[in-house]
Short mmCIF file of C-alpha atoms in Angstrom, two decimals:
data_model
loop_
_atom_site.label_atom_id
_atom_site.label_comp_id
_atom_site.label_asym_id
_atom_site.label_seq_id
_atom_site.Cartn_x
_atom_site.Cartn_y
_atom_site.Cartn_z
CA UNK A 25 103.50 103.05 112.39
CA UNK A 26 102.42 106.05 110.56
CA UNK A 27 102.75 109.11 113.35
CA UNK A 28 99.54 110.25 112.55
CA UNK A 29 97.44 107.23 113.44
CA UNK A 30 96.77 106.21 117.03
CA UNK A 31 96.98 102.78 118.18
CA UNK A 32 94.13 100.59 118.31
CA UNK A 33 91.71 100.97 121.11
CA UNK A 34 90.14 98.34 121.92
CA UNK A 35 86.65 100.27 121.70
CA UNK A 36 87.24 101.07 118.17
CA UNK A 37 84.93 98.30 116.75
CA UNK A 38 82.43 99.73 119.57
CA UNK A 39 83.21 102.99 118.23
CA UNK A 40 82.54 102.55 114.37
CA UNK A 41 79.42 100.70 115.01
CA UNK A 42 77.97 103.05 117.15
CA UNK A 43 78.98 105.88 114.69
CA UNK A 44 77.56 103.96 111.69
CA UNK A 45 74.28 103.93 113.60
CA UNK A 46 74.27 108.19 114.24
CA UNK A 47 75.32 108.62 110.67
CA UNK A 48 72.32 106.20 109.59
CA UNK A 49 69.91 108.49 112.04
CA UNK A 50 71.53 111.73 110.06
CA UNK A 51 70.94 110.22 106.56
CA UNK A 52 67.37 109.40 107.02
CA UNK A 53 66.65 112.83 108.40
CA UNK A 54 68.47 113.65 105.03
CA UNK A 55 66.34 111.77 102.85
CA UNK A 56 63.41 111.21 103.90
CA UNK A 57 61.37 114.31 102.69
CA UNK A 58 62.23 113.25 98.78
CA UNK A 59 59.57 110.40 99.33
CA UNK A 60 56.95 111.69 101.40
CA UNK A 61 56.99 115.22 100.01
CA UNK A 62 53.53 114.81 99.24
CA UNK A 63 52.64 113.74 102.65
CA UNK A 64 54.33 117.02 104.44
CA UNK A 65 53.06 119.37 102.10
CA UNK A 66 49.31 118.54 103.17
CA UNK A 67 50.18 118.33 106.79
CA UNK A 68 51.64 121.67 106.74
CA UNK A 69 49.24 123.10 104.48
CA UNK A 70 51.57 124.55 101.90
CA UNK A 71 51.91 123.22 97.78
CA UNK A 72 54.10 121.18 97.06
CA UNK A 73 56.54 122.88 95.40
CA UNK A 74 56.68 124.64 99.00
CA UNK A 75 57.48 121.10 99.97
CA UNK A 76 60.65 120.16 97.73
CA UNK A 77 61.98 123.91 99.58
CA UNK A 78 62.60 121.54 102.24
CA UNK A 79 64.83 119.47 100.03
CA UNK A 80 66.86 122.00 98.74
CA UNK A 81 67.33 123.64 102.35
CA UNK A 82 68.95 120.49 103.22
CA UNK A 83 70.75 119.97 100.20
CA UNK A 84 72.49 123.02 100.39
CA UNK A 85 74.18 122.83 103.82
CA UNK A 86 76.70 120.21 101.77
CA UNK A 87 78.77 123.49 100.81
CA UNK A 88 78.61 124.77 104.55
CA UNK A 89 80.75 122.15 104.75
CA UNK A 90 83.86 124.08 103.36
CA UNK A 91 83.42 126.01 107.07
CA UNK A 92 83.18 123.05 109.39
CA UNK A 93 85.91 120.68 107.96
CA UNK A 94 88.65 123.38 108.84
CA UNK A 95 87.19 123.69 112.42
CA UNK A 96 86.56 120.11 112.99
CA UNK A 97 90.39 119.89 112.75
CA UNK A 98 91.43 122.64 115.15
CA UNK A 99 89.11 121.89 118.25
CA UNK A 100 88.39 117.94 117.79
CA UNK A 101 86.75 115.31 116.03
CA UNK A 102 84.80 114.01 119.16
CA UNK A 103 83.11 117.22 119.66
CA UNK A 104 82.40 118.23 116.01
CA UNK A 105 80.66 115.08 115.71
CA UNK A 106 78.83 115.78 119.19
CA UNK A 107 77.83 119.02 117.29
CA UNK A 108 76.42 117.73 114.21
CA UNK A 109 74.19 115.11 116.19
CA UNK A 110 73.56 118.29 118.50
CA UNK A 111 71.90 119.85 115.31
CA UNK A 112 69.73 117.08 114.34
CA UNK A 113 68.45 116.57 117.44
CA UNK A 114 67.37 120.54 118.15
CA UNK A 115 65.81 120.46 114.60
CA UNK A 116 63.83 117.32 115.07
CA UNK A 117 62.55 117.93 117.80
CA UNK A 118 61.79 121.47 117.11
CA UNK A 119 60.35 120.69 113.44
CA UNK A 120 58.05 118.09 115.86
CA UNK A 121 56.56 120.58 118.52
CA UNK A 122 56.07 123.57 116.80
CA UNK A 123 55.23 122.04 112.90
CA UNK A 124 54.93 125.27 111.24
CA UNK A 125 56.06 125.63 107.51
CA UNK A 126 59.34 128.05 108.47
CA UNK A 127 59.91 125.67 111.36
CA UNK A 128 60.12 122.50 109.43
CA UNK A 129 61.96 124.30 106.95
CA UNK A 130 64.97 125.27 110.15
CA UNK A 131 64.76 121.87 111.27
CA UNK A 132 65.65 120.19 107.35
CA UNK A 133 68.21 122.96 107.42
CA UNK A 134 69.79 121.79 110.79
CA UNK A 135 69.73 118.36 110.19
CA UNK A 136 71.87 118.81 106.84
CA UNK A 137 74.10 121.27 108.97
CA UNK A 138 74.34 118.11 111.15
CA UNK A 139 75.22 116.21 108.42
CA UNK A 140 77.88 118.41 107.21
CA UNK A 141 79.69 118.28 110.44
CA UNK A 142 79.91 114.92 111.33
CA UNK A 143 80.33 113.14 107.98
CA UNK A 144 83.99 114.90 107.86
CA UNK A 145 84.40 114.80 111.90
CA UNK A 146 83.73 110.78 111.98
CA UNK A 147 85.99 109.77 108.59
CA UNK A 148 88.46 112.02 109.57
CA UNK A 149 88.44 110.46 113.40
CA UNK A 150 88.30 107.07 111.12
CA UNK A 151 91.61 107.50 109.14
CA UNK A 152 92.96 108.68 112.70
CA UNK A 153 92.68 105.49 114.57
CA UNK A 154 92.64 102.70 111.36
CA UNK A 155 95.71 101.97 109.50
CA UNK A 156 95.84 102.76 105.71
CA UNK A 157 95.61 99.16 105.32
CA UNK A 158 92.32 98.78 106.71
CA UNK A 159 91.13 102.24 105.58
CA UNK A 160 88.64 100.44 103.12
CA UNK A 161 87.23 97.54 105.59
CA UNK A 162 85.94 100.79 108.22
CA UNK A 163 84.78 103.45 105.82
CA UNK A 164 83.19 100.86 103.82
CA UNK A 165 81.38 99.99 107.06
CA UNK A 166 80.61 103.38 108.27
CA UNK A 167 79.08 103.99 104.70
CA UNK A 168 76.51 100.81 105.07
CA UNK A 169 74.48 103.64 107.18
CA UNK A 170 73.67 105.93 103.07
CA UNK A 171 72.01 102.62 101.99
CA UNK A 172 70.88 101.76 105.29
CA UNK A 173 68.45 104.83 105.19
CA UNK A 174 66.83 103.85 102.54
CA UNK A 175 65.67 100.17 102.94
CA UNK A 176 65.71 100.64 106.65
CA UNK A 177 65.11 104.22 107.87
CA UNK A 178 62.91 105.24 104.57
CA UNK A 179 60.41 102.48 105.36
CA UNK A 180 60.29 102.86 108.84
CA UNK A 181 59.40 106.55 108.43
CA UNK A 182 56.58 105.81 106.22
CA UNK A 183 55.53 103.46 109.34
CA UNK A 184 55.83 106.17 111.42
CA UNK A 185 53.43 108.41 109.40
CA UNK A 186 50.63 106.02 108.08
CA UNK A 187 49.86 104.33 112.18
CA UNK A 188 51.21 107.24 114.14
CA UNK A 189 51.14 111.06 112.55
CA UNK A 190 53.16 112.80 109.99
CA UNK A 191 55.14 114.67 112.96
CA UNK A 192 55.92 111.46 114.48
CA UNK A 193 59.03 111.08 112.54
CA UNK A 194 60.68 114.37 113.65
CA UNK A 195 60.17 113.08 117.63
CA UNK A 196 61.73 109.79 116.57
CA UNK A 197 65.18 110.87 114.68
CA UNK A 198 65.10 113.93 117.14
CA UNK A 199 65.45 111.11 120.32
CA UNK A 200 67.80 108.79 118.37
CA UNK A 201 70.15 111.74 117.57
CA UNK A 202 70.24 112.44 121.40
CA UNK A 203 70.82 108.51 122.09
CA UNK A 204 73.98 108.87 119.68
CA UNK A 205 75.38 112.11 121.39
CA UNK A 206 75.09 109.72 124.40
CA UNK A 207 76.27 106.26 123.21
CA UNK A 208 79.44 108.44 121.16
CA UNK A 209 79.84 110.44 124.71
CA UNK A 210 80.80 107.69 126.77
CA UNK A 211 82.54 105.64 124.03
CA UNK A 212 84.99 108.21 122.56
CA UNK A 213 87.12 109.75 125.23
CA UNK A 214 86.99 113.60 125.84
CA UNK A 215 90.88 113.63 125.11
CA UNK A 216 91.83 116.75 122.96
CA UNK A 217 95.15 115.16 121.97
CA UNK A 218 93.42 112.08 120.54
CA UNK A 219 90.47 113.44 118.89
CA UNK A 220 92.48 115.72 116.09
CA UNK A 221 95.67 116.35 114.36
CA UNK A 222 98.06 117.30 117.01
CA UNK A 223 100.33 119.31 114.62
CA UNK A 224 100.06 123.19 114.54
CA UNK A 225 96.22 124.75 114.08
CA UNK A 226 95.80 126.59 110.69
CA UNK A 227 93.79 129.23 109.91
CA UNK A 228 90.62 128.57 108.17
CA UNK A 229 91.55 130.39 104.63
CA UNK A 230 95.25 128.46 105.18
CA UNK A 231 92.77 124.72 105.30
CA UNK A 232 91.79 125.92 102.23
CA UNK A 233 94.59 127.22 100.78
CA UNK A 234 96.17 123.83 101.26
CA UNK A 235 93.46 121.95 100.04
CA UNK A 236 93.89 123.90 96.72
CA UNK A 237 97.36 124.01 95.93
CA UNK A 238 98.41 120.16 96.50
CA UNK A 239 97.42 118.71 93.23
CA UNK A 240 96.62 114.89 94.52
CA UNK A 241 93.39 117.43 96.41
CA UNK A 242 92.60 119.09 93.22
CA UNK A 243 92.73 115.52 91.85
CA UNK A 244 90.08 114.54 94.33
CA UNK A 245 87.74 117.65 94.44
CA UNK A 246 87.35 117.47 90.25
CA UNK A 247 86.75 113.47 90.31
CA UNK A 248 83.79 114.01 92.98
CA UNK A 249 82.74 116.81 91.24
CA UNK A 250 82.39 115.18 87.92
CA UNK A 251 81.46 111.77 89.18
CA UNK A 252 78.45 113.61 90.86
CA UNK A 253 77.51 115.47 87.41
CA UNK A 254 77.60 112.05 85.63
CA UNK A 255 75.10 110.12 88.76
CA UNK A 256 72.80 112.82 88.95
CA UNK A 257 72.69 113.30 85.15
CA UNK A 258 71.25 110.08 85.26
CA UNK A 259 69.24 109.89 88.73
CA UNK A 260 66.64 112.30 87.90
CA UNK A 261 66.01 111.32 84.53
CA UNK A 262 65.85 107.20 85.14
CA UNK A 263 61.95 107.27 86.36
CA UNK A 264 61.46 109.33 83.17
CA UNK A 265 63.58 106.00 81.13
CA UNK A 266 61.36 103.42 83.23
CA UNK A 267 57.55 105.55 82.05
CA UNK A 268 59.36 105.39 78.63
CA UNK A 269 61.13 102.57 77.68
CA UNK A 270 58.57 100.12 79.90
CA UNK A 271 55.67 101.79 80.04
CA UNK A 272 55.56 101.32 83.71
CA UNK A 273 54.85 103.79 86.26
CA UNK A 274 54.98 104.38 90.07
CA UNK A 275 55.32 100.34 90.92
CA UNK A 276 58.52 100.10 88.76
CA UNK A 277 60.21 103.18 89.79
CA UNK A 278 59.08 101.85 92.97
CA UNK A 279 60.90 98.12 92.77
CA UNK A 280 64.22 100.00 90.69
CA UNK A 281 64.54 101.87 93.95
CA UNK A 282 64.56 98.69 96.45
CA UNK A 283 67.29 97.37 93.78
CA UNK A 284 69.09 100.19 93.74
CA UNK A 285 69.44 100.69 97.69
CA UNK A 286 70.52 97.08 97.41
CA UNK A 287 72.91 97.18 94.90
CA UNK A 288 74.44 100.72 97.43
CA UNK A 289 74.34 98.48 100.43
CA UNK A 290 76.84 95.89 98.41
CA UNK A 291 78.87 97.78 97.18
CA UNK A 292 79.69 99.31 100.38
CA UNK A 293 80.02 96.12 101.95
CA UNK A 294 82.38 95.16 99.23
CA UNK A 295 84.47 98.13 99.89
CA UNK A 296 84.50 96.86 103.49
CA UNK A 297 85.24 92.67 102.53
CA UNK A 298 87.35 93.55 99.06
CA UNK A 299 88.92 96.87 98.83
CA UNK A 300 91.93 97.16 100.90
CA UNK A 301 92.89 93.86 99.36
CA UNK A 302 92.86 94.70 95.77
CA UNK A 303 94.51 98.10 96.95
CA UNK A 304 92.06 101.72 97.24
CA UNK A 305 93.28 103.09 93.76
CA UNK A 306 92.95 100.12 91.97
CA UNK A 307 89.62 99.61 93.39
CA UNK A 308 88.67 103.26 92.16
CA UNK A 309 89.55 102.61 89.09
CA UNK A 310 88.10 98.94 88.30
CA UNK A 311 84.67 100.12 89.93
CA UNK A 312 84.66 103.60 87.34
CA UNK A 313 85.16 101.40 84.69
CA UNK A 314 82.39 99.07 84.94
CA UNK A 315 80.06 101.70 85.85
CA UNK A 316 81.01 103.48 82.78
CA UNK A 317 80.55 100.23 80.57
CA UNK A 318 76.57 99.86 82.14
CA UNK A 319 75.88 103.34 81.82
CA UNK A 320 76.54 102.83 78.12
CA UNK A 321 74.67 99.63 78.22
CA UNK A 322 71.64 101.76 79.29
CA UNK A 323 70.25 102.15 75.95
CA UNK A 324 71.07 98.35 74.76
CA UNK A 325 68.20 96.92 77.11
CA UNK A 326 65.62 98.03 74.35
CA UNK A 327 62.00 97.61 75.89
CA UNK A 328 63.16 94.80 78.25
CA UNK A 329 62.59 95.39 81.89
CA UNK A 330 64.77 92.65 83.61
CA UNK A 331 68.06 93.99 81.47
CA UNK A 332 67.31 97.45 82.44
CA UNK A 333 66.64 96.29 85.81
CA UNK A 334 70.06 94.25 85.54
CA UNK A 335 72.07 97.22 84.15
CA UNK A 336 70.91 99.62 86.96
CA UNK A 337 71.75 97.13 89.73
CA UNK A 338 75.85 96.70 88.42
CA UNK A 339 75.56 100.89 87.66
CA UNK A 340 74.87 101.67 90.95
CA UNK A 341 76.45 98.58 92.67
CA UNK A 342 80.10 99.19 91.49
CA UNK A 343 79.44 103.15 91.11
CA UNK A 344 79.16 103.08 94.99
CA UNK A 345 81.99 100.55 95.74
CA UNK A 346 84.31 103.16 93.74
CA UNK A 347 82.51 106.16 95.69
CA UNK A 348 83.22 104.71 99.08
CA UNK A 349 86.35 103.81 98.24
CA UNK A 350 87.44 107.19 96.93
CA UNK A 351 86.51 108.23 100.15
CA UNK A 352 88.20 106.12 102.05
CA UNK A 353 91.50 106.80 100.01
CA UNK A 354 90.96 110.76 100.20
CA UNK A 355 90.99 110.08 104.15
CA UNK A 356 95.01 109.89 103.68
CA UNK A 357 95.41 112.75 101.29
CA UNK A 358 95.84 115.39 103.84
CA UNK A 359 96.89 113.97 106.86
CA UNK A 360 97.19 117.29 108.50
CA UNK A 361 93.51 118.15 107.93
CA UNK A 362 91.73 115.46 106.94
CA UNK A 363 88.23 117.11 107.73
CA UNK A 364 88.95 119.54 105.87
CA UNK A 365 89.94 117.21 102.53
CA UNK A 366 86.83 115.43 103.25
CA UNK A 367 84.41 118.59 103.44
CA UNK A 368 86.09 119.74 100.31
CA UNK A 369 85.17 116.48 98.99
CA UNK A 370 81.51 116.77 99.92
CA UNK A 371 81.21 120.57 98.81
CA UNK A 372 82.90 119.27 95.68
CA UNK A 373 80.13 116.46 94.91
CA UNK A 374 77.03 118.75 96.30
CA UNK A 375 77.97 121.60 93.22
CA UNK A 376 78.33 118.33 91.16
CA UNK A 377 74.95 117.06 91.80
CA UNK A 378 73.20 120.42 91.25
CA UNK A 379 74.80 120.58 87.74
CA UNK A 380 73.91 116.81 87.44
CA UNK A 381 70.29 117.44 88.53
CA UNK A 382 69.95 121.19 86.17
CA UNK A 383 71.36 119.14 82.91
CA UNK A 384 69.41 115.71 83.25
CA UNK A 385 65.88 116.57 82.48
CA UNK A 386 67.39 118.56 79.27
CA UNK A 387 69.69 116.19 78.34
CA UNK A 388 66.94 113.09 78.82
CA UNK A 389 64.21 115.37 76.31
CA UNK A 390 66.99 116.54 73.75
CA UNK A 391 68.47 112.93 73.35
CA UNK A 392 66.87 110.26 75.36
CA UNK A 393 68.40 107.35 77.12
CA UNK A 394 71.29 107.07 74.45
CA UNK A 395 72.51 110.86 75.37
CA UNK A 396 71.59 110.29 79.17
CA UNK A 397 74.25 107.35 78.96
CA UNK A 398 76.63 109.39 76.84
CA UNK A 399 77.06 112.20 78.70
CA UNK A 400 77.26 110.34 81.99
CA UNK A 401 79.80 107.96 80.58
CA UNK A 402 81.52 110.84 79.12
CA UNK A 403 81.43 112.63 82.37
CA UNK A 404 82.29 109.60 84.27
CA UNK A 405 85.40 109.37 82.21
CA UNK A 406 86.60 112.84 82.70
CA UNK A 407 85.62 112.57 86.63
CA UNK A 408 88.44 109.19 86.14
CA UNK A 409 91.38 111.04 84.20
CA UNK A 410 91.20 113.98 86.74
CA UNK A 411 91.94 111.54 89.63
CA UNK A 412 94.74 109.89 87.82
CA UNK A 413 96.13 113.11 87.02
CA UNK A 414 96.17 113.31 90.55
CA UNK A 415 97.57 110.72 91.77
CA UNK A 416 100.56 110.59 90.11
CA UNK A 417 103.68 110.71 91.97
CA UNK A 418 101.55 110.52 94.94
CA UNK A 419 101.94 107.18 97.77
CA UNK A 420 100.57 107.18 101.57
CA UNK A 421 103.28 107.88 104.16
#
């Protein structure tokens, strides 16, 4: 057995399912101000564009990342993640009592830093205690929380503001963050020597040092960050493809984004079922490739709604099966500071998808759908060669 993984525990199941359900409290509190924007704005009394601020204060914490992955593997996985759900909680709850623009603003802000520090904490506690072999089957399932939040925590927020108050939602993701510190608490044992690498403590420029010089990590920071150009080259410009191309408005955009959450949730679920099966890298590679072939099918579903409809469900479906399992693969990278690979990773793909998001709208006017799929194909293929480059030479210990 590798050194570096722990047995099983017989909580681990326990364990990953309780974890799946923090990470799905930390990813609504992520996402939910993109849809209801509108609705926060006029309860705080600010424009909108004062609004999307909120957005982009959250966004951003995905480079503070670079700083917490390092740390997470010096003093412990357990209590990083402890931390993060520490964050949400305060900012929740704070952003609920005292709902004052600046205040909401701190409380989006904390609930990305949240975020930041226990995505790495919990995948790099993951790849701790699973096997290589089984990498894919518990990343996959920790990852069913991203599409979780959208066709479970999304709706239930808009619940929460059309019967209750537009506050209400801070209150309720501020109380389930402290029920995960809890439930995580009592389920993960407050044992240094089993909650982090137990090889010699780096320095945090030496975490990053290493993270840049081995070239299977370079391999992985350039295919997220590329990968990320190519998705949100194409995110923010496919409501402006649906008004076009169908000549349907806020419905449509509307039923593409149910599909789209659905077609996330399945791929992450095959990731969990399929992946360690057909083997990580293969997987990787067979899900880029398909998602390359549909974004250049983009432009072949003329004025036809249920082909574009079609084309966006396999995009997004085997985009995120080759997402989660680059993820789980890049858990095994670094065994020596996995927390910091995987906030590298995440830094890597938040600078990606600020590119992705400043070049769609000018690539979607210049060119239209056909240069929207081109570039993102052409991105998506670079993102590919990068991690092959990578990988070669390069096999789990």
């Amino acid at each position: 057995m590798d050194p570096l993984v722990h047995p099983p525990d017989p909580r681990l199941k326990w364990q990953i399912a309780t974890a799946t359900l923090s990470r799905l409290f930390l990813n609504t509190a992520r996402r939910f101000a993109y849809p209801f924007a509108p609705t926060l704005s006029q309860g705080l009394g600010v424009p909108l564009f004062a609004a999307t601020s909120l957005i982009a204060a959250n966004q951003i914490t995905g480079l503070l990342g670079l700083f917490f992955g390092p740390f997470a593997d010096r003093i412990g996985y357990r209590l990083m993640m402890l931390i993060g759900l520490g964050a949400l909680s305060f900012g929740m709850l704070f952003g609920g009592i005292f709902s004052t623009y600046g205040i909401v603003l701190v409380a989006f802000f904390l609930a990305g830093i949240g975020k930041s520090i226990f995505d790495p904490a919990i995948q790099a506690y993951v790849a701790m205690r699973v096997p290589f072999a089984r990498r894919g089957w518990a990343i996959g399932i920790i990852e069913l929380s991203w599409a979780g939040s959208s066709l479970l925590g999304i709706p239930l927020i808009g619940l929460l503001i059309e019967h209750i108050h537009w506050r209400a939602p801070f209150f309720f993701l501020g109380g389930l963050g402290i029920f995960g510190i809890i439930s995580l608490s009592l389920l993960i044992p407050a044992n240094p020597r089993k909650n982090h690498y137990p090889g010699k403590r780096i320095s945090l420029v030496r975490a990053w040092v290493s993270l840049l010089k081995e070239r299977r990590s370079l391999g992985a920071l350039g295919y997220s960050f590329f990968v990320s150009i190519a998705y949100d080259n194409f995110f923010v410009a496919y409501g402006l493809w649906f008004e076009n191309a169908f000549h349907l408005g806020i419905t449509a955009i509307g039923l593409a984004t149910i599909i789209i959450g659905v077609a996330e949730f399945l791929g992450e679920g095959l990731t969990a079922t399929l992946a360690d099966r057909m083997g990580l890298n293969r997987s990787i590679y067979f899900g880029m490739a398909v998602a390359g072939l549909a974004f250049l099918a983009l432009p072949l579903t003329g004025n036809t709604l249920i082909f574009g409809l079609g084309v966006i469900f396999f995009l997004f479906l085997f985009m995120e099966f080759a997402i989660v399992c680059s993820i789980s693969l890049f858990t095994e990278l670094l065994p020596d500071a996995r927390a910091t690979m995987m906030s590298g990773f995440f830094a890597s793909a938040s600078l990606g998808r600020v590119l992705g998001a400043l070049i769609g709208v000018p690539v979607w006017e210049a060119w239209g759908i056909i240069g929207t799929a081109l570039v993102s194909a052409s991105i998506l293929s670079i993102g590919l060669f990068v991690l092959i480059w990578g990988m070669i030479g390069w096999k789990p210990k």
